[in-house]
Short mmCIF file of C-alpha atoms in Angstrom, two decimals:
data_model
loop_
_atom_site.label_atom_id
_atom_site.label_comp_id
_atom_site.label_asym_id
_atom_site.label_seq_id
_atom_site.Cartn_x
_atom_site.Cartn_y
_atom_site.Cartn_z
CA MET A 1 98.23 92.36 98.26
CA LEU A 2 98.79 96.05 98.84
CA ASN A 3 96.89 98.72 96.92
CA VAL A 4 97.85 102.23 95.81
CA ILE A 5 95.26 104.86 94.92
CA LEU A 6 96.26 107.94 92.95
CA TYR A 7 93.57 110.59 93.28
CA GLN A 8 93.42 112.49 89.98
CA PRO A 9 97.13 112.22 89.07
CA GLU A 10 98.40 114.99 86.81
CA ILE A 11 101.95 114.15 85.67
CA PRO A 12 102.35 111.17 83.28
CA PRO A 13 105.95 110.20 84.19
CA ASN A 14 105.01 109.97 87.88
CA THR A 15 102.16 107.60 87.11
CA GLY A 16 104.39 105.63 84.72
CA ASN A 17 107.00 105.22 87.46
CA ILE A 18 104.30 104.13 89.91
CA ILE A 19 102.99 101.57 87.39
CA ARG A 20 106.51 100.17 87.21
CA LEU A 21 106.75 100.15 91.03
CA CYS A 22 103.43 98.31 91.34
CA ALA A 23 104.47 95.78 88.69
CA ASN A 24 107.61 95.02 90.71
CA THR A 25 105.98 94.85 94.15
CA GLY A 26 102.68 93.16 93.28
CA ALA A 27 100.62 96.16 94.44
CA THR A 28 97.41 97.00 92.59
CA LEU A 29 97.22 100.57 91.28
CA HIS A 30 93.88 102.41 91.30
CA LEU A 31 93.63 105.61 89.25
CA ILE A 32 90.77 108.02 89.99
CA LYS A 33 89.57 110.22 87.13
CA PRO A 34 89.93 112.82 85.89
CA LEU A 35 93.52 112.12 84.94
CA GLY A 36 95.79 114.93 83.80
CA PHE A 37 96.84 112.85 80.77
CA LEU A 38 95.71 110.08 78.45
CA LEU A 39 96.61 106.48 79.31
CA ASN A 40 98.48 106.20 76.00
CA ASP A 41 100.59 109.30 76.78
CA ARG A 42 104.15 108.85 75.47
CA GLN A 43 105.74 110.02 78.74
CA LEU A 44 103.57 107.67 80.82
CA LEU A 45 104.48 104.72 78.61
CA ARG A 46 108.17 105.63 78.58
CA ALA A 47 108.38 105.93 82.38
CA GLY A 48 106.61 102.59 82.81
CA LEU A 49 108.86 100.94 80.22
CA ASP A 50 107.56 97.49 79.41
CA TYR A 51 106.11 96.90 82.87
CA HIS A 52 102.52 97.87 82.00
CA GLU A 53 101.69 94.26 81.15
CA PHE A 54 102.83 93.15 84.62
CA ALA A 55 100.90 95.78 86.59
CA HIS A 56 97.31 95.48 87.71
CA VAL A 57 95.82 98.93 87.05
CA VAL A 58 92.18 99.75 87.78
CA LEU A 59 90.59 102.95 86.45
CA HIS A 60 87.75 104.53 88.47
CA LYS A 61 85.29 107.26 87.41
CA GLY A 62 85.44 108.86 90.84
CA TRP A 63 86.25 108.60 94.53
CA GLU A 64 83.02 106.78 95.51
CA GLU A 65 83.43 104.13 92.83
CA CYS A 66 86.98 103.46 94.00
CA MET A 67 85.88 103.14 97.64
CA HIS A 68 83.13 100.69 96.69
CA SER A 69 85.74 98.49 94.98
CA LEU A 70 87.74 98.13 98.22
CA PRO A 71 85.19 97.14 100.90
CA GLY A 72 86.49 96.40 104.36
CA ARG A 73 90.06 97.45 103.58
CA ARG A 74 92.13 99.70 105.81
CA ILE A 75 92.90 102.86 103.89
CA PHE A 76 95.71 105.24 104.79
CA ALA A 77 95.68 108.77 103.43
CA VAL A 78 99.29 109.80 102.77
CA SER A 79 99.72 113.55 103.14
CA THR A 80 102.09 116.20 104.40
CA LYS A 81 99.18 116.96 106.76
CA GLY A 82 99.22 113.41 108.13
CA THR A 83 99.30 112.99 111.90
CA GLN A 84 101.23 109.72 112.18
CA ARG A 85 104.59 108.80 110.67
CA TYR A 86 104.29 106.15 107.97
CA ASP A 87 106.85 103.86 109.62
CA GLN A 88 104.97 103.73 112.94
CA VAL A 89 102.07 101.69 111.55
CA LYS A 90 101.91 97.88 111.47
CA TYR A 91 100.67 97.13 107.97
CA HIS A 92 98.48 94.25 106.78
CA PRO A 93 98.60 92.55 103.35
CA GLU A 94 95.38 94.13 102.06
CA ASP A 95 96.12 97.73 103.16
CA VAL A 96 95.45 100.62 100.80
CA PHE A 97 97.45 103.85 100.43
CA LEU A 98 95.78 106.95 99.04
CA PHE A 99 97.85 109.74 97.48
CA GLY A 100 96.62 113.13 96.22
CA THR A 101 97.47 115.10 93.12
CA GLU A 102 100.97 116.39 92.58
CA THR A 103 99.98 120.08 92.80
CA ARG A 104 97.14 120.09 95.34
CA GLY A 105 97.39 116.92 97.41
CA LEU A 106 94.17 115.38 98.71
CA PRO A 107 91.01 117.46 98.96
CA ILE A 108 90.50 118.47 102.60
CA GLU A 109 87.08 116.77 102.78
CA ILE A 110 88.62 113.44 101.78
CA LEU A 111 91.61 113.84 104.10
CA GLU A 112 89.36 114.74 107.03
CA SER A 113 87.19 111.67 106.42
CA PHE A 114 90.07 109.56 107.79
CA SER A 115 90.88 109.16 111.48
CA ASN A 116 94.17 110.53 112.79
CA THR A 117 95.63 107.00 112.85
CA GLN A 118 94.84 106.61 109.14
CA ARG A 119 96.47 109.91 108.09
CA ILE A 120 100.14 109.20 107.62
CA HIS A 121 103.10 111.31 106.54
CA ILE A 122 106.72 110.90 105.49
CA PRO A 123 109.11 113.01 107.59
CA MET A 124 110.92 115.87 105.85
CA LEU A 125 113.07 118.77 106.95
CA PRO A 126 111.16 121.81 108.20
CA ASP A 127 109.89 124.34 105.65
CA ARG A 128 109.82 121.82 102.80
CA ARG A 129 106.61 121.41 100.78
CA SER A 130 106.56 117.83 99.58
CA LEU A 131 108.31 114.90 97.95
CA ASN A 132 107.84 113.79 94.36
CA LEU A 133 104.71 111.63 94.16
CA ALA A 134 106.47 108.57 92.72
CA ASN A 135 109.14 108.80 95.42
CA ALA A 136 106.53 109.08 98.17
CA VAL A 137 104.62 106.05 96.87
CA SER A 138 107.88 104.08 96.72
CA ILE A 139 108.83 104.92 100.30
CA VAL A 140 105.46 103.89 101.72
CA ILE A 141 104.94 100.76 99.60
CA TYR A 142 108.42 99.44 100.32
CA GLU A 143 107.99 99.97 104.07
CA ALA A 144 104.67 98.11 104.04
CA TRP A 145 106.10 95.36 101.83
CA ARG A 146 109.21 95.09 104.05
CA GLN A 147 106.98 94.58 107.09
CA LEU A 148 105.15 91.83 105.19
CA GLY A 149 108.44 90.01 104.49
CA PHE A 150 108.58 91.06 100.81
CA ILE A 151 106.06 88.31 100.05
CA ALA A 152 103.93 88.69 96.90
CA ASN A 153 101.72 85.89 95.62
CA GLY A 154 103.55 83.43 97.89
CA LYS A 155 106.98 84.40 96.51
CA CYS A 156 109.80 86.51 97.85
#
């Protein structure tokens, strides 16, 4: 199924909401350290409600370790600096979506390691900085899942 990577997330409620999203869509969540919070943070747990047990969350020590755990997968870097709109891609069941930190986004060296077709963005009005991370992940995951017929583990 689909995969979400959060590169060094900083805000616990965002990650909690994304855990809940992944639990409800069947996506696997990959968290790359360092995290801006502890995994037992009260705000993280509150935002995720009781969905933590239904989510598949993988913790990685760094970027390279995460990449080694996803061999052969198509990875899309989601960024305001993306060159292709997120809804203009035909997604596959094993696709991976990489999101940067809430305050800095993705490091330029990581973003530039992806081809233009793998750098995607969500349209916004001019002169706007960014969307909330949890909202951005939701938009992209639901578009990919919609294209796949909302199928997860053989169920819809």
